[in-house]
Amino acid sequence: MKGIDMSDEGTLFRAAMARLGAAVNVITTDGIAGRGGFTATAVCSLSDNPPSILVCMNRGSAQNAIFRTNGALCVNILGEKQRFLADKFAGATREDTAARFASAQWEATDTGAPALADSLASIDTWIRQILEVATHDVMVCDVVRIRMNEPTSALIYFGRDYHALPVPAALS
């Protein structure tokens, strides 16, 4: 193992996390506080009994208050051809919320959080609890409904860039 300077732990941590490949998701909400959305890779399953997931969001995000007030979110798992949405919802295109949502087709969900019509899967949830950890909120979410489409190449973030992960034989 190479010797690594530990004098800047933040830089070292970010370099290590760049080696952790992760699915790219657009997290959406709608409700009393209005529509909101952001791109996230910090999403993971928590339990299958009852089905629940974790979604992490920077507490400094302008979207944070919207999600807290609405109390619901939908995890939209992106395919390779939806990279443009990842950029839009990450703020790379500097478009407002309405323009971001106008660039794709959305469907209604039980909670009101928009589901991306052609995502690999959309997981509609109620936010059960929010834990404040360091700079982020960890949202513990109860799954209400899951919608799945035909599998296509997944969009993965690895090495500070997007990559396509082909559909495995088990899913084709």
Backbone as JSON, one array per atom type, in Angstrom:
{
  "sequence": "MKGIDMSDEGTLFRAAMARLGAAVNVITTDGIAGRGGFTATAVCSLSDNPPSILVCMNRGSAQNAIFRTNGALCVNILGEKQRFLADKFAGATREDTAARFASAQWEATDTGAPALADSLASIDTWIRQILEVATHDVMVCDVVRIRMNEPTSALIYFGRDYHALPVPAALS",
  "N": [[0.85, -1.18, 0.0], [0.52, 2.2, -0.84], [2.21, 4.91, 0.76], [0.39, 7.43, 2.35], [-0.21, 10.83, 2.81], [-1.52, 11.85, 5.78], [-2.16, 14.35, 6.67], [-4.13, 15.99, 5.69], [-7.07, 15.09, 6.19], [-9.64, 15.4, 5.06], [-9.22, 15.68, 2.28], [-8.03, 13.22, 1.76], [-10.12, 11.52, 2.48], [-12.1, 12.21, 0.54], [-10.73, 11.37, -1.75], [-10.63, 8.61, -1.3], [-13.38, 8.03, -1.33], [-13.92, 8.53, -3.98], [-13.22, 6.21, -5.11], [-15.2, 4.52, -4.56], [-17.68, 3.11, -6.15], [-20.98, 4.1, -7.08], [-24.55, 3.98, -7.42], [-26.42, 6.31, -9.38], [-28.83, 8.64, -8.52], [-31.9, 10.48, -8.78], [-33.43, 12.38, -6.48], [-36.63, 13.17, -5.47], [-39.32, 15.39, -4.47], [-42.59, 16.55, -3.53], [-45.15, 18.73, -2.43], [-46.6, 20.5, 0.31], [-44.54, 22.4, 0.57], [-43.75, 22.7, -2.0], [-42.22, 21.65, -5.15], [-39.2, 19.75, -5.3], [-35.81, 18.68, -5.87], [-32.83, 16.66, -6.12], [-29.56, 15.41, -7.01], [-28.19, 12.33, -6.04], [-25.81, 10.06, -4.66], [-25.54, 8.92, -2.28], [-27.32, 6.8, -1.14], [-28.98, 4.07, 0.27], [-30.08, 0.68, 0.95], [-31.9, -0.17, 3.9], [-33.51, -1.96, 5.37], [-35.44, -4.93, 4.71], [-37.68, -5.6, 5.99], [-39.6, -3.84, 7.91], [-39.69, -2.71, 4.45], [-37.23, -0.33, 3.92], [-35.19, 2.6, 3.46], [-32.14, 4.58, 3.31], [-31.39, 7.97, 2.78], [-29.11, 10.45, 2.03], [-28.5, 13.91, 2.5], [-26.99, 17.05, 1.94], [-27.06, 19.35, 4.52], [-26.83, 22.03, 4.03], [-27.96, 22.45, 1.59], [-30.14, 24.14, -0.66], [-32.45, 22.79, -1.16], [-33.06, 21.39, 1.09], [-34.91, 22.28, 3.16], [-37.32, 22.04, 1.82], [-37.66, 19.25, 1.45], [-37.72, 18.44, 4.14], [-40.06, 19.73, 5.04], [-42.06, 18.68, 3.3], [-41.94, 15.92, 3.85], [-41.79, 13.57, 2.41], [-40.33, 11.51, -0.15], [-39.04, 10.47, -3.35], [-36.98, 8.05, -4.66], [-35.32, 7.96, -7.59], [-33.88, 5.81, -9.66], [-31.28, 6.1, -11.86], [-30.75, 5.42, -15.35], [-28.19, 4.83, -17.84], [-28.74, 6.55, -20.04], [-29.83, 8.74, -18.85], [-28.11, 10.57, -17.85], [-28.01, 13.31, -18.31], [-30.06, 14.25, -16.68], [-29.02, 13.77, -14.16], [-26.96, 15.68, -14.11], [-28.51, 18.05, -14.35], [-30.12, 18.01, -11.97], [-28.13, 18.07, -10.12], [-27.34, 20.6, -10.23], [-25.54, 21.46, -12.09], [-26.25, 22.6, -14.54], [-27.39, 24.91, -13.84], [-30.12, 25.47, -13.89], [-33.46, 26.42, -12.95], [-35.78, 24.9, -10.59], [-38.24, 24.29, -11.87], [-37.5, 24.13, -14.61], [-35.73, 21.99, -14.51], [-37.45, 19.84, -13.88], [-39.09, 19.98, -16.11], [-37.7, 18.78, -18.13], [-38.09, 16.08, -18.33], [-40.32, 13.21, -18.17], [-42.75, 12.79, -15.7], [-44.43, 10.91, -13.15], [-47.33, 10.58, -11.04], [-47.23, 9.73, -7.55], [-47.99, 7.75, -4.6], [-47.27, 9.26, -2.35], [-47.0, 11.75, -3.38], [-44.56, 12.62, -4.26], [-42.66, 13.14, -7.17], [-42.28, 10.57, -9.63], [-39.89, 9.4, -11.85], [-40.72, 8.67, -15.09], [-39.33, 6.87, -16.81], [-37.3, 5.71, -15.28], [-34.87, 3.34, -13.97], [-35.83, 2.21, -11.67], [-38.26, 3.4, -9.34], [-38.6, 4.53, -6.1], [-40.93, 5.14, -3.86], [-41.42, 6.99, -0.94], [-42.15, 7.67, 2.56], [-40.75, 10.0, 4.76], [-39.48, 8.9, 7.68], [-37.78, 9.58, 9.79], [-35.28, 12.01, 10.56], [-31.89, 12.23, 10.82], [-29.35, 14.21, 12.08], [-26.15, 14.4, 11.01], [-22.89, 15.3, 11.14], [-22.26, 17.27, 8.36], [-24.52, 16.59, 7.04], [-27.96, 15.51, 6.51], [-29.43, 12.52, 7.41], [-31.85, 10.75, 6.03], [-34.25, 8.62, 7.1], [-36.27, 6.37, 5.58], [-39.52, 5.09, 4.92], [-40.66, 2.66, 2.75], [-43.24, 3.03, 0.4], [-44.24, 2.37, -2.12], [-42.99, 0.66, -5.01], [-41.83, 1.15, -8.26], [-40.92, -0.42, -11.24], [-39.05, -0.51, -14.26], [-38.23, -1.87, -17.53], [-35.01, -3.31, -17.46], [-32.11, -1.36, -18.14], [-28.84, -0.19, -19.11], [-27.16, 0.79, -16.21], [-26.53, 3.9, -14.48], [-23.58, 4.86, -13.1], [-21.53, 6.38, -10.61], [-18.17, 6.9, -10.45], [-14.79, 7.36, -9.68], [-14.96, 10.1, -9.88], [-16.57, 10.58, -12.09], [-19.18, 9.81, -14.49], [-20.34, 6.55, -15.42], [-21.32, 3.79, -17.48], [-23.03, 0.88, -16.53], [-23.4, -2.25, -17.68], [-26.41, -4.18, -18.34], [-26.83, -6.97, -16.32], [-26.79, -10.5, -17.08], [-28.59, -11.88, -15.46], [-30.7, -10.13, -15.13], [-31.66, -9.67, -17.67]],
  "CA": [[0.0, 0.0, 0.0], [1.28, 3.44, -0.92], [2.12, 5.81, 1.9], [-0.46, 8.57, 2.03], [-0.13, 11.9, 3.79], [-2.77, 11.97, 6.53], [-2.28, 15.69, 7.23], [-5.4, 16.57, 5.24], [-8.0, 13.97, 6.19], [-10.76, 15.66, 4.15], [-8.77, 15.36, 0.92], [-7.84, 11.77, 1.72], [-11.45, 10.9, 2.5], [-12.71, 12.41, -0.77], [-10.02, 10.5, -2.7], [-11.09, 7.23, -1.07], [-14.77, 7.92, -1.76], [-13.92, 8.5, -5.45], [-13.0, 4.81, -5.48], [-16.42, 3.79, -4.18], [-18.7, 3.28, -7.18], [-22.33, 4.18, -6.52], [-25.65, 4.27, -8.33], [-26.8, 7.72, -9.45], [-30.27, 8.77, -8.29], [-32.5, 11.79, -8.61], [-34.35, 12.32, -5.35], [-37.65, 14.19, -5.71], [-40.39, 15.59, -3.5], [-43.6, 17.55, -3.85], [-46.09, 18.84, -1.32], [-46.93, 21.84, 0.8], [-43.4, 23.3, 0.35], [-43.46, 22.74, -3.42], [-41.39, 20.6, -5.75], [-37.76, 19.83, -5.11], [-35.07, 17.51, -6.33], [-31.38, 16.74, -6.13], [-28.87, 14.2, -7.42], [-27.52, 11.72, -4.89], [-25.26, 8.71, -4.68], [-25.58, 8.45, -0.89], [-28.61, 6.15, -0.95], [-28.77, 2.63, 0.47], [-31.16, -0.05, 1.61], [-31.75, -0.28, 5.34], [-34.14, -3.2, 5.8], [-36.52, -5.38, 3.84], [-38.82, -5.92, 6.84], [-40.31, -3.39, 6.7], [-38.8, -2.09, 3.46], [-36.82, 1.03, 4.27], [-33.93, 3.04, 2.85], [-31.5, 5.79, 3.82], [-31.01, 8.96, 1.76], [-28.34, 11.51, 2.68], [-28.55, 15.21, 1.82], [-26.26, 18.12, 2.6], [-27.97, 20.23, 5.24], [-26.71, 23.37, 3.46], [-28.65, 22.51, 0.29], [-31.37, 24.95, -0.73], [-33.56, 21.85, -1.24], [-33.24, 20.7, 2.37], [-36.15, 22.66, 3.85], [-38.45, 21.51, 1.04], [-37.8, 17.84, 1.79], [-38.12, 18.35, 5.55], [-41.46, 20.15, 5.16], [-42.95, 17.75, 2.59], [-41.94, 14.65, 4.57], [-41.86, 12.44, 1.47], [-39.39, 11.58, -1.25], [-38.98, 9.35, -4.28], [-35.65, 7.77, -5.19], [-35.41, 7.57, -8.99], [-32.6, 5.22, -10.02], [-31.06, 6.51, -13.25], [-30.05, 4.62, -16.35], [-27.1, 5.5, -18.55], [-29.24, 7.6, -20.93], [-30.39, 9.83, -18.05], [-27.02, 11.36, -17.27], [-28.37, 14.74, -18.38], [-30.87, 14.56, -15.5], [-28.1, 13.82, -13.02], [-26.33, 17.0, -14.15], [-29.51, 19.08, -14.07], [-30.53, 18.0, -10.58], [-26.96, 18.37, -9.31], [-27.13, 22.03, -10.35], [-24.48, 21.76, -13.07], [-26.78, 23.41, -15.63], [-27.88, 26.14, -13.2], [-31.53, 25.69, -14.19], [-34.32, 26.42, -11.77], [-36.48, 23.63, -10.34], [-39.25, 24.04, -12.91], [-36.81, 23.71, -15.83], [-35.21, 20.63, -14.29], [-38.56, 18.89, -13.99], [-39.67, 20.05, -17.46], [-36.85, 18.05, -19.07], [-38.39, 14.64, -18.29], [-41.72, 12.87, -17.88], [-42.91, 12.39, -14.31], [-45.72, 10.3, -12.81], [-47.77, 10.77, -9.67], [-47.0, 8.63, -6.61], [-48.88, 7.77, -3.43], [-46.87, 10.32, -1.42], [-46.96, 13.02, -4.1], [-43.21, 12.86, -4.79], [-42.65, 12.72, -8.58], [-41.52, 9.4, -10.07], [-39.41, 9.51, -13.21], [-41.44, 7.65, -15.86], [-38.48, 5.84, -17.41], [-36.17, 5.34, -14.43], [-34.71, 1.9, -13.78], [-36.82, 1.95, -10.63], [-38.61, 4.54, -8.5], [-38.97, 4.06, -4.77], [-41.73, 6.18, -3.23], [-41.28, 6.81, 0.51], [-42.4, 8.69, 3.57], [-39.58, 10.19, 5.62], [-39.83, 8.54, 9.05], [-36.91, 10.23, 10.76], [-34.11, 12.68, 10.0], [-30.77, 12.28, 11.75], [-28.35, 15.2, 11.69], [-24.83, 13.83, 11.19], [-21.88, 16.18, 10.54], [-22.82, 18.28, 7.46], [-25.63, 16.01, 6.29], [-29.14, 14.89, 7.1], [-29.67, 11.15, 6.99], [-33.3, 10.56, 6.06], [-34.69, 7.23, 7.21], [-37.5, 6.42, 4.79], [-40.35, 3.9, 4.8], [-41.08, 2.47, 1.36], [-44.68, 2.95, 0.18], [-44.46, 1.67, -3.38], [-41.84, 0.58, -5.91], [-42.14, 0.98, -9.68], [-39.73, -0.85, -11.97], [-39.15, -0.57, -15.71], [-37.3, -2.82, -18.14], [-33.64, -2.91, -17.12], [-31.17, -0.84, -19.13], [-27.56, 0.07, -18.47], [-27.26, 1.68, -15.05], [-25.61, 5.03, -14.39], [-22.77, 4.73, -11.9], [-20.54, 7.43, -10.4], [-16.94, 6.29, -9.99], [-13.62, 8.12, -10.14], [-15.43, 11.48, -10.13], [-17.19, 10.68, -13.4], [-20.25, 8.88, -14.76], [-20.01, 5.38, -16.23], [-22.45, 2.87, -17.71], [-22.88, -0.5, -16.07], [-24.32, -3.02, -18.53], [-27.43, -5.02, -17.7], [-26.32, -8.33, -16.13], [-27.61, -11.57, -17.66], [-29.65, -12.25, -14.52], [-31.82, -9.19, -15.26], [-32.13, -9.55, -19.05]],
  "C": [[0.89, 1.24, 0.0], [1.14, 4.21, 0.39], [1.33, 7.03, 1.5], [-0.37, 9.58, 3.16], [-1.49, 12.07, 4.47], [-2.98, 13.38, 7.08], [-3.57, 16.39, 6.79], [-6.41, 15.43, 5.1], [-9.18, 14.16, 5.25], [-10.41, 15.3, 2.72], [-8.61, 13.85, 0.76], [-9.19, 11.06, 1.67], [-12.13, 11.02, 1.15], [-12.04, 11.54, -1.83], [-10.46, 9.05, -2.54], [-12.52, 7.05, -1.56], [-14.89, 7.93, -3.29], [-13.71, 7.09, -5.97], [-14.18, 3.92, -5.12], [-17.49, 4.06, -5.24], [-20.09, 3.27, -6.55], [-23.34, 4.49, -7.62], [-25.98, 5.76, -8.25], [-28.33, 7.79, -9.4], [-30.68, 10.23, -8.32], [-33.58, 11.61, -7.55], [-35.33, 13.47, -5.5], [-38.65, 14.26, -4.55], [-41.4, 16.58, -4.07], [-44.59, 17.57, -2.69], [-46.3, 20.28, -0.94], [-45.8, 22.85, 0.56], [-43.02, 23.41, -1.12], [-42.58, 21.6, -3.87], [-39.92, 20.85, -5.46], [-37.11, 18.58, -5.64], [-33.58, 17.74, -6.29], [-30.81, 15.39, -6.57], [-28.12, 13.65, -6.22], [-26.96, 10.35, -5.23], [-25.31, 8.11, -3.29], [-26.98, 7.95, -0.56], [-28.32, 4.67, -0.71], [-29.98, 1.99, 1.13], [-30.85, -0.12, 3.1], [-32.28, -1.63, 5.81], [-35.17, -3.63, 4.76], [-37.75, -5.75, 4.67], [-38.89, -4.95, 8.01], [-39.33, -2.75, 5.73], [-38.51, -0.64, 3.82], [-35.45, 1.32, 3.68], [-33.4, 4.26, 3.58], [-31.15, 6.68, 2.64], [-30.31, 10.08, 2.5], [-28.35, 12.77, 1.82], [-27.77, 16.23, 2.63], [-27.26, 19.09, 3.23], [-27.91, 21.65, 4.7], [-27.41, 23.53, 2.12], [-29.91, 23.37, 0.38], [-32.61, 24.05, -0.77], [-33.95, 21.27, 0.13], [-34.57, 21.01, 3.05], [-37.38, 22.12, 3.14], [-38.71, 20.06, 1.4], [-38.27, 17.67, 3.23], [-39.61, 18.69, 5.7], [-42.4, 19.16, 4.5], [-43.02, 16.38, 3.25], [-42.04, 13.42, 3.68], [-40.79, 12.62, 0.42], [-39.5, 10.34, -2.11], [-37.55, 9.24, -4.79], [-35.84, 7.24, -6.61], [-34.03, 7.11, -9.44], [-32.38, 5.42, -11.52], [-30.35, 5.45, -14.08], [-29.03, 5.47, -17.06], [-27.59, 6.68, -19.39], [-29.81, 8.79, -20.18], [-29.32, 10.67, -17.36], [-27.36, 12.85, -17.26], [-29.22, 15.15, -17.18], [-30.01, 14.64, -14.24], [-27.43, 15.19, -12.97], [-27.31, 18.11, -13.8], [-29.84, 19.16, -12.58], [-29.36, 18.18, -9.61], [-26.64, 19.87, -9.36], [-26.08, 22.43, -11.36], [-24.96, 22.66, -14.19], [-27.36, 24.73, -15.14], [-29.33, 26.49, -13.56], [-32.34, 25.72, -12.9], [-35.08, 25.1, -11.69], [-37.49, 23.31, -11.43], [-38.61, 23.54, -14.19], [-36.24, 22.31, -15.69], [-36.31, 19.59, -14.49], [-39.15, 18.86, -15.4], [-38.89, 19.2, -18.47], [-37.09, 16.54, -19.07], [-39.87, 14.44, -18.01], [-41.81, 12.28, -16.48], [-44.3, 11.81, -14.1], [-46.04, 10.55, -11.35], [-47.47, 9.52, -8.84], [-47.98, 8.75, -5.45], [-48.56, 8.93, -2.49], [-46.92, 11.7, -2.06], [-45.59, 13.35, -4.66], [-43.14, 12.35, -6.22], [-41.76, 11.51, -8.84], [-41.15, 9.59, -11.53], [-39.98, 8.35, -14.03], [-40.56, 6.54, -16.39], [-37.23, 5.53, -16.6], [-36.02, 3.82, -14.4], [-35.7, 1.41, -12.73], [-37.07, 3.26, -9.9], [-39.14, 4.0, -7.19], [-39.63, 5.22, -4.04], [-41.72, 5.95, -1.72], [-41.84, 7.98, 1.31], [-41.13, 8.8, 4.4], [-40.02, 9.95, 7.06], [-39.07, 9.38, 10.07], [-35.76, 10.9, 10.02], [-33.06, 12.79, 11.09], [-29.76, 13.3, 11.23], [-26.97, 14.63, 12.04], [-23.82, 14.69, 10.42], [-22.58, 17.22, 9.66], [-24.09, 17.82, 6.77], [-26.81, 15.6, 7.16], [-29.24, 13.49, 6.53], [-31.17, 10.92, 7.15], [-33.6, 9.06, 6.05], [-36.09, 7.18, 6.62], [-38.2, 5.07, 4.73], [-40.89, 3.8, 3.37], [-42.59, 2.27, 1.29], [-44.97, 2.11, -1.05], [-43.18, 1.72, -4.22], [-42.37, 0.37, -7.32], [-40.85, 0.61, -10.39], [-40.04, -0.88, -13.46], [-38.18, -1.63, -16.23], [-35.87, -2.37, -17.83], [-32.86, -2.43, -18.34], [-29.85, -0.63, -18.4], [-27.73, 1.1, -17.36], [-26.24, 2.8, -15.14], [-24.9, 4.96, -13.04], [-21.8, 5.92, -11.83], [-19.32, 6.8, -9.77], [-15.76, 7.09, -10.52], [-13.97, 9.54, -10.55], [-15.99, 11.67, -11.54], [-18.3, 9.63, -13.52], [-19.77, 7.75, -15.66], [-21.28, 4.55, -16.39], [-22.08, 1.5, -17.19], [-23.89, -1.33, -16.84], [-25.3, -3.86, -17.71], [-26.84, -6.44, -17.53], [-27.3, -9.36, -16.7], [-28.78, -11.94, -16.76], [-30.88, -11.35, -14.64], [-32.38, -9.12, -16.69], [-33.13, -10.6, -19.4]]
}
